mmCIF file of C-alpha atoms in Angstrom:
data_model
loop_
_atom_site.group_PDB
_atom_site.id
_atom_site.type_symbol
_atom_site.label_atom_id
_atom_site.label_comp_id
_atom_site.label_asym_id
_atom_site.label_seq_id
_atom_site.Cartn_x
_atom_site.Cartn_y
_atom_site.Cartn_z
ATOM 1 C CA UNK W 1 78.378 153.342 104.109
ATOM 2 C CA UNK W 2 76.951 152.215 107.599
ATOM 3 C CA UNK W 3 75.966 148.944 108.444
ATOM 4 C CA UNK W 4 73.888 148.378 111.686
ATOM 5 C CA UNK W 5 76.101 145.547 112.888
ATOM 6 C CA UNK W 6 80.101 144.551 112.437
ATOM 7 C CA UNK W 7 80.584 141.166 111.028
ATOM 8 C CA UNK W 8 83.585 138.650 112.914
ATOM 9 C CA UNK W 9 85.477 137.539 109.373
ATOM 10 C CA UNK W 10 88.725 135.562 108.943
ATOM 11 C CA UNK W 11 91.800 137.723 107.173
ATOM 12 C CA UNK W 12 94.955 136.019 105.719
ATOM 13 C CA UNK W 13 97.040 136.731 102.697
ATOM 14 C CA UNK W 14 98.109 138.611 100.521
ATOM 15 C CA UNK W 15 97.536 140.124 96.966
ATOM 16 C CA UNK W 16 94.267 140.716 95.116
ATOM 17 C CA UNK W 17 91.484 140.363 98.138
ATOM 18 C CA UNK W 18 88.733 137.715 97.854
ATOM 19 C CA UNK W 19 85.342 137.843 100.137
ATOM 20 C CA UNK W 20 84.380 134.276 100.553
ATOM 21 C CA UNK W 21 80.620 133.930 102.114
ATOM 22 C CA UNK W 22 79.361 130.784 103.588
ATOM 23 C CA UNK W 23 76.016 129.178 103.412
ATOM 24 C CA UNK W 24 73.128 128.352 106.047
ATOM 25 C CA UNK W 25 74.127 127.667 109.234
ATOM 26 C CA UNK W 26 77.827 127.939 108.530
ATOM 27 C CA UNK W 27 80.444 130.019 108.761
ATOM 28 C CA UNK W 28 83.795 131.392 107.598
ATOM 29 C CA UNK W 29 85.449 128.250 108.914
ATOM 30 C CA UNK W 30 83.503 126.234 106.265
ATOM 31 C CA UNK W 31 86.151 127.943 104.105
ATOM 32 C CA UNK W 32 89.210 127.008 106.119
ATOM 33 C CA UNK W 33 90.460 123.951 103.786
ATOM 34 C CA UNK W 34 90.004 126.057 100.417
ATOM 35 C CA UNK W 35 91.393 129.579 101.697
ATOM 36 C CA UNK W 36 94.572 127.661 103.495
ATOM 37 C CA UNK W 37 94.942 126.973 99.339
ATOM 38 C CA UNK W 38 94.087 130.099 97.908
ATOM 39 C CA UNK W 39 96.037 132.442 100.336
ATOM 40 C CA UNK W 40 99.379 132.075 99.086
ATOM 41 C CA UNK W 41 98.361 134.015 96.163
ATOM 42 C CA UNK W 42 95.174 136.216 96.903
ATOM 43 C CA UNK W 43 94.251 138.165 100.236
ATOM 44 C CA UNK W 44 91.533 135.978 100.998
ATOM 45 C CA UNK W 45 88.527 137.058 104.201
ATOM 46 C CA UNK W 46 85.872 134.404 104.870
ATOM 47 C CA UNK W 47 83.062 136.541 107.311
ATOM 48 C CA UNK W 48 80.489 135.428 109.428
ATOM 49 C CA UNK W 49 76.674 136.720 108.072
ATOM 50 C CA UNK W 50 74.623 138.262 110.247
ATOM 51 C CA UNK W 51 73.409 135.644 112.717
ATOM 52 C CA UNK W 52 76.417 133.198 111.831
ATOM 53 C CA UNK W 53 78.858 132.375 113.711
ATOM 54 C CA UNK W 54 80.886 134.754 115.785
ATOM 55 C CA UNK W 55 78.858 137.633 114.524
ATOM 56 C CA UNK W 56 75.378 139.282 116.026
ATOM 57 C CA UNK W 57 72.734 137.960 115.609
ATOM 58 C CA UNK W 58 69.879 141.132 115.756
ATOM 59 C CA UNK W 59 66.333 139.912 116.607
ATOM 60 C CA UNK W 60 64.980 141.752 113.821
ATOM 61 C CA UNK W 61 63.579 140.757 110.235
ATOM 62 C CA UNK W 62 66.527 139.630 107.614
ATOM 63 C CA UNK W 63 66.331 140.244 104.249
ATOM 64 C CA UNK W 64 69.813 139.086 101.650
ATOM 65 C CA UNK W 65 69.737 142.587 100.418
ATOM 66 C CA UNK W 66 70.755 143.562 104.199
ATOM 67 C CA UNK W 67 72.984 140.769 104.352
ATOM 68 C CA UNK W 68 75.045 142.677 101.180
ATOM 69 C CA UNK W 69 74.821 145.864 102.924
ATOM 70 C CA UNK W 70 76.684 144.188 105.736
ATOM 71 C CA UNK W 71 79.108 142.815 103.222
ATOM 72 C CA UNK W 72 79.194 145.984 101.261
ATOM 73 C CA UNK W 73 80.302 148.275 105.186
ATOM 74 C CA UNK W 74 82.746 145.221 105.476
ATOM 75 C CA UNK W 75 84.331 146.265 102.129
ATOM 76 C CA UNK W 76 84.557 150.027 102.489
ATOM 77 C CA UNK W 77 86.350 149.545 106.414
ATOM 78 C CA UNK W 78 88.603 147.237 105.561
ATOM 79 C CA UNK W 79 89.258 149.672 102.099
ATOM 80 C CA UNK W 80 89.104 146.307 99.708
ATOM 81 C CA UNK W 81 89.980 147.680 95.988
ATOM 82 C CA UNK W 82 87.235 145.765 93.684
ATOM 83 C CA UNK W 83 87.076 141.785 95.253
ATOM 84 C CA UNK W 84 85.792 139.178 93.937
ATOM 85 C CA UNK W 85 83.225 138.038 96.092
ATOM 86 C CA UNK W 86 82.340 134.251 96.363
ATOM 87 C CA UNK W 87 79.329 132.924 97.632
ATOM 88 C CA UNK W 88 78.320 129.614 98.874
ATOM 89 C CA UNK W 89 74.209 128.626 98.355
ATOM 90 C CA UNK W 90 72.667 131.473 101.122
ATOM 91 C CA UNK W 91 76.490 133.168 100.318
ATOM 92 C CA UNK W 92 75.292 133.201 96.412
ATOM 93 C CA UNK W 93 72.337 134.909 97.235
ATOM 94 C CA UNK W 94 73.941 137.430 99.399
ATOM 95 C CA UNK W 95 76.295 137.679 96.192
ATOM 96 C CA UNK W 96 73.562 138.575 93.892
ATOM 97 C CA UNK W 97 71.812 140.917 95.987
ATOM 98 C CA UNK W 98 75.545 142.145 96.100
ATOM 99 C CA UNK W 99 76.157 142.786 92.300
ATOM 100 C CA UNK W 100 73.093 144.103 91.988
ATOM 101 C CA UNK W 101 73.248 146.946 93.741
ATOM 102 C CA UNK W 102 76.810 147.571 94.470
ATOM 103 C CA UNK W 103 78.433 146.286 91.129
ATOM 104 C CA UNK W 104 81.000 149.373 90.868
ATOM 105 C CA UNK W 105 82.670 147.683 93.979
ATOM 106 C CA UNK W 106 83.098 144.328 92.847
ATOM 107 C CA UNK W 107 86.109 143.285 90.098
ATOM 108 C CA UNK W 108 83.483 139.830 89.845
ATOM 109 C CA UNK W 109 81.570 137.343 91.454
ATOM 110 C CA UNK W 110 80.321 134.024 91.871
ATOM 111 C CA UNK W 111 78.218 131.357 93.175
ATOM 112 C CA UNK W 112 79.327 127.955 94.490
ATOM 113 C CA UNK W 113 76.345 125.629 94.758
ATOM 114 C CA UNK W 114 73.991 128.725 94.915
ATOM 115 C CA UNK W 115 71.192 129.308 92.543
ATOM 116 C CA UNK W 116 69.566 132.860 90.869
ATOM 117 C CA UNK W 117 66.169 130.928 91.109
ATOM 118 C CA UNK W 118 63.771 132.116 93.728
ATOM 119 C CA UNK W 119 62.364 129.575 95.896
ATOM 120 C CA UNK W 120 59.512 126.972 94.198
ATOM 121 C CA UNK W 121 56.409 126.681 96.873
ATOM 122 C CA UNK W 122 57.915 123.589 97.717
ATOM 123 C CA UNK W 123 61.216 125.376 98.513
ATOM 124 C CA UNK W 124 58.980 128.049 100.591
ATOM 125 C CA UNK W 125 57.285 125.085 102.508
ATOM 126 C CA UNK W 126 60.507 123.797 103.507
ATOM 127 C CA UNK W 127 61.936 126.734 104.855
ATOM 128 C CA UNK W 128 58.577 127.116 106.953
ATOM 129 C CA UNK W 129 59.395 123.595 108.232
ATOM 130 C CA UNK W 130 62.940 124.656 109.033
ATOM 131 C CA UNK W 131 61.475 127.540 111.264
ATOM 132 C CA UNK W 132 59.307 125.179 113.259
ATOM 133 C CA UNK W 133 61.855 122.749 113.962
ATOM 134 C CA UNK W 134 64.114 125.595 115.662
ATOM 135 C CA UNK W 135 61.265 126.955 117.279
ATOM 136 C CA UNK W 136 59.656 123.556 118.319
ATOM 137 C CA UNK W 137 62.821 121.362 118.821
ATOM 138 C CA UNK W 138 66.052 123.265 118.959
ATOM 139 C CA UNK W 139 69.055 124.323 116.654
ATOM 140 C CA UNK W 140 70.556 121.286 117.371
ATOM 141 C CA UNK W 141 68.007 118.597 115.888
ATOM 142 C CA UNK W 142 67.520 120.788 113.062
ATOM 143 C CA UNK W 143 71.736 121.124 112.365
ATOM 144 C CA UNK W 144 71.785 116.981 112.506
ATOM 145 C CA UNK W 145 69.029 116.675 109.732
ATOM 146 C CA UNK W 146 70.365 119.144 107.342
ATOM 147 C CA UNK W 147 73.964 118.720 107.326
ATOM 148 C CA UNK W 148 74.285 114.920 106.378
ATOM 149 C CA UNK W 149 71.940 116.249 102.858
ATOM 150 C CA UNK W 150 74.851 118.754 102.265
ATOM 151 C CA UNK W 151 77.621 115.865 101.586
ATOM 152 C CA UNK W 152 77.593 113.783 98.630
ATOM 153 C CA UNK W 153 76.146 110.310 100.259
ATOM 154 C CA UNK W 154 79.406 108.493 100.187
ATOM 155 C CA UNK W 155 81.529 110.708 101.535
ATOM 156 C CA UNK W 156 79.805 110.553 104.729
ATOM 157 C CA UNK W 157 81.934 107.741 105.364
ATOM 158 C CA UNK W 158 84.727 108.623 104.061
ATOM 159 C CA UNK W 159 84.682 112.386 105.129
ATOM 160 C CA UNK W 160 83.622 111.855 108.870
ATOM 161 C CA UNK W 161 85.868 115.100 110.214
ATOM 162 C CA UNK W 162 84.473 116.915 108.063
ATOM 163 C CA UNK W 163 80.823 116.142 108.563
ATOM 164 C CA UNK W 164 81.190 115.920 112.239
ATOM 165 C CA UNK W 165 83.064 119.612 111.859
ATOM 166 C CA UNK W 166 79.739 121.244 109.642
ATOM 167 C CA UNK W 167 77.916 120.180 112.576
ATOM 168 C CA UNK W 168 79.665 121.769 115.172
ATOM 169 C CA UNK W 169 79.982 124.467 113.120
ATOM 170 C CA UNK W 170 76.137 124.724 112.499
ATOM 171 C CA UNK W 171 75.275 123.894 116.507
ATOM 172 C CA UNK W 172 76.325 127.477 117.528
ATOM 173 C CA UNK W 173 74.310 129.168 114.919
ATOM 174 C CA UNK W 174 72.193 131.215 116.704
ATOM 175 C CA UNK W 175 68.765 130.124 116.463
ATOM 176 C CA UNK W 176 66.630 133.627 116.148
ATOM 177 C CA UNK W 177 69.425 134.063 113.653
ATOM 178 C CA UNK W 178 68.645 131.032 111.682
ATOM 179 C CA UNK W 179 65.015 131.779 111.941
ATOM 180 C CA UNK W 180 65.362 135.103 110.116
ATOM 181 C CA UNK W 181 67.776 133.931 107.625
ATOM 182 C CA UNK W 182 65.854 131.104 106.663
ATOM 183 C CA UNK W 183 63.342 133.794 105.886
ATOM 184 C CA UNK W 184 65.622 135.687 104.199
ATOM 185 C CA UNK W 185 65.824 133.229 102.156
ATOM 186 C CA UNK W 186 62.406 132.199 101.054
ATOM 187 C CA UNK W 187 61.394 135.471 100.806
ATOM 188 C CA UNK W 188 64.027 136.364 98.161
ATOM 189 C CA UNK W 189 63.493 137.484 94.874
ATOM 190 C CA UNK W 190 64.476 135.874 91.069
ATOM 191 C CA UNK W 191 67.696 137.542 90.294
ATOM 192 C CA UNK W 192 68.527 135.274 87.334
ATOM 193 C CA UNK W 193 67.982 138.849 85.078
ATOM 194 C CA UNK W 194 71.360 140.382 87.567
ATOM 195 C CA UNK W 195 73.020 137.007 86.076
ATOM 196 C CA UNK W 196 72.086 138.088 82.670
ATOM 197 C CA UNK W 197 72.988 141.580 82.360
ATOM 198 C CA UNK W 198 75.580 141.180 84.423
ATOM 199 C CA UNK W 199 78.904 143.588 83.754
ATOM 200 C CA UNK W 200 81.372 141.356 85.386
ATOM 201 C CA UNK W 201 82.700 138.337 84.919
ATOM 202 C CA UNK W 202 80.326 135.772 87.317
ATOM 203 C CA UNK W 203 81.535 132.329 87.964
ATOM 204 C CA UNK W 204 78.987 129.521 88.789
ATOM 205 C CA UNK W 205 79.880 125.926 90.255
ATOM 206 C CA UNK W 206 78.000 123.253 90.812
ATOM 207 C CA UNK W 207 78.538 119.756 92.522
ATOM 208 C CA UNK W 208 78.049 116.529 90.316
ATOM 209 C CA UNK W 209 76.283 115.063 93.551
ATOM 210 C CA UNK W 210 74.551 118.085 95.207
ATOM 211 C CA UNK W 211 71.032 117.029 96.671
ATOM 212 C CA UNK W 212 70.370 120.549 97.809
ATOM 213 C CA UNK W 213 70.743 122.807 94.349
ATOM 214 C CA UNK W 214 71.401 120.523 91.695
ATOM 215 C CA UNK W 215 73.844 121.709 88.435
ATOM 216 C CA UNK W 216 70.486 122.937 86.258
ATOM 217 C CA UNK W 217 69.794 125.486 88.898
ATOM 218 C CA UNK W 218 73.164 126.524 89.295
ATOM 219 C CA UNK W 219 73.349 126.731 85.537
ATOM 220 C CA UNK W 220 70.326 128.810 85.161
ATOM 221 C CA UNK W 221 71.616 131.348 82.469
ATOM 222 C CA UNK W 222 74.775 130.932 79.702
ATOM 223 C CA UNK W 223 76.745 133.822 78.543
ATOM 224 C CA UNK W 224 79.219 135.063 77.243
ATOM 225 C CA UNK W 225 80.583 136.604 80.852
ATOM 226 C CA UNK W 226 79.683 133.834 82.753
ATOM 227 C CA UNK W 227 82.093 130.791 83.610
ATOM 228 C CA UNK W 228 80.888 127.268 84.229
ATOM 229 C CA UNK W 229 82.223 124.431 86.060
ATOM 230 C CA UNK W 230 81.182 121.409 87.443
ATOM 231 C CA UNK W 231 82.772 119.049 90.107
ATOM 232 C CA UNK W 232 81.777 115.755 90.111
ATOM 233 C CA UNK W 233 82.432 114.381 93.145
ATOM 234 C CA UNK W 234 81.118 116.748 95.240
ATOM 235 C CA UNK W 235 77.870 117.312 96.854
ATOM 236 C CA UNK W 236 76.810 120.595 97.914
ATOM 237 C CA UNK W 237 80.214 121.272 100.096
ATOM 238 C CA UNK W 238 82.855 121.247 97.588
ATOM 239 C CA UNK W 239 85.242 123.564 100.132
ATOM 240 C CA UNK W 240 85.483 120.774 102.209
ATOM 241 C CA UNK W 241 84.688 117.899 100.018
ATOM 242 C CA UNK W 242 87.090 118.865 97.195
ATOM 243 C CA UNK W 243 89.281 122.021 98.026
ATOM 244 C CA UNK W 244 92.356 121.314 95.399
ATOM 245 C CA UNK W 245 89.748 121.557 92.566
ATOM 246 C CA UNK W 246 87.571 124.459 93.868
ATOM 247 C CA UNK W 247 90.787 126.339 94.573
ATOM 248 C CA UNK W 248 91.682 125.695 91.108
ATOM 249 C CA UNK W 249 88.500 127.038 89.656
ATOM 250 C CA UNK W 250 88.717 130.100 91.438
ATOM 251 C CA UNK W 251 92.329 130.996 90.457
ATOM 252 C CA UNK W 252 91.709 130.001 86.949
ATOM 253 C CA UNK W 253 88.775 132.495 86.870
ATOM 254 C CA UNK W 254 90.357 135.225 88.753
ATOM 255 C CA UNK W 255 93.440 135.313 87.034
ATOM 256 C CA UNK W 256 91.517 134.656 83.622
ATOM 257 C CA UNK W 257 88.472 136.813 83.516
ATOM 258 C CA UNK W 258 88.465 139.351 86.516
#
């Protein structure tokens, strides 16, 4: 399996791997506070997507299905025996495009404020906004509108590092690579039906105080295979805003069901 581009990732650990994937405009760093938990027990790599981070960022059209090719070459060279592969909101869409059409590689999967759910026309509209604020007034203005939404409202005071650190994080996110992604995204498919006849174990987790994708979306389907789990306090960053208990979830359900 080929991919047309290599993807920068973080590698530390040991043990059964994990592939955590951030969301829009982050990267692998978002996962720093959760993986410096999880990697005394699993081999854990965070990558950068495909116009993230320290990764390219091709001038072409994106789709999330690429996105889990890239994930899916990442896999096969760095010979990972059946991960589990994590994915925050655009990382849970990679995820699902993921386990639906490489399943055989994956031991299970999840999504951490993510959502099966296609977007709404309102959804659509916004991500046409996005683009034009990019294009019209810079990565920049658009990074210091979105990221305060991501944070549950009171812990912008209280969690000023790490606020300030999702915006320096999102400032050197490539803007033709936001651009595509953010039509990645809106041009994505339902995949609630991969949640439903899913042959792994999925895990979904939502944030008590997420203004982005709110628990019912994350929640979209109940079964048998699937794990639940809701944290309270957070908004739509739990990694940062409440590593102990996301860690938590994730052993529990890897050491549990996968």
């Amino acid at each position: 399996m080929t991919s047309p581009i290599q993807l920068a990732y973080e590698d530390s650990g040991a043990g059964r791997p994990l592939l955590l994937v951030h969301g829009f405009c982050g990267s692998s760093a978002y996962w720093k506070d959760t993986t410096k938990l999880l990697q005394a027990s699993y081999r854990v790599i965070a990558p950068d997507l495909r116009g993230h981070g320290r990764s390219e960022a091709p001038d072409v059209r994106y789709t999330v299905e690429m996105m889990a090719d890239d994930l899916a070459a990442l896999v096969e060279r760095l010979e990972l025996n059946k991960p589990v592969l994590l994915g925050h909101s655009l990382g849970g869409y990679v995820a699902l495009a993921f386990a639906e059409k490489y399943p055989e590689l994956l031991a299970g999967y999840g999504l951490i404020h993510s959502t099966a759910r296609p977007d709404d026309e309102q959804g659509k509209a916004n991500r046409n906004k996005a683009i034009e604020t990019i294009k019209e007034k810079g990565i920049e203005s658009f990074i210091d509108g979105l990221i305060p939404k991501l944070f549950a409202p009171d812990h912008l005071e209280t969690m000023q590092e790490h606020v300030q650190a999702s915006i320096d994080i999102g400032y050197i996110t490539k803007p033709e690579g936001a651009i595509h992604t953010a039509e990645a995204m809106r041009d994505r498919p339902d995949r609630n039906k991969v949640l439903r006849d899913a042959s792994l174990p999925v895990l979904l987790v939502a944030g008590g105080k997420d203004q982005i994708i709110p628990a019912e979306k994350t929640f979209s389907v109940q079964a048998a295979h699937i794990t639940q789990a809701r944290i309270d306090q957070a908004g739509h960053m739990s990694m940062m805003e409440a590593p102990d208990v996301l860690a938590n979830i994730i052993t529990q359900f890897v050491s549990s069901r996968c």
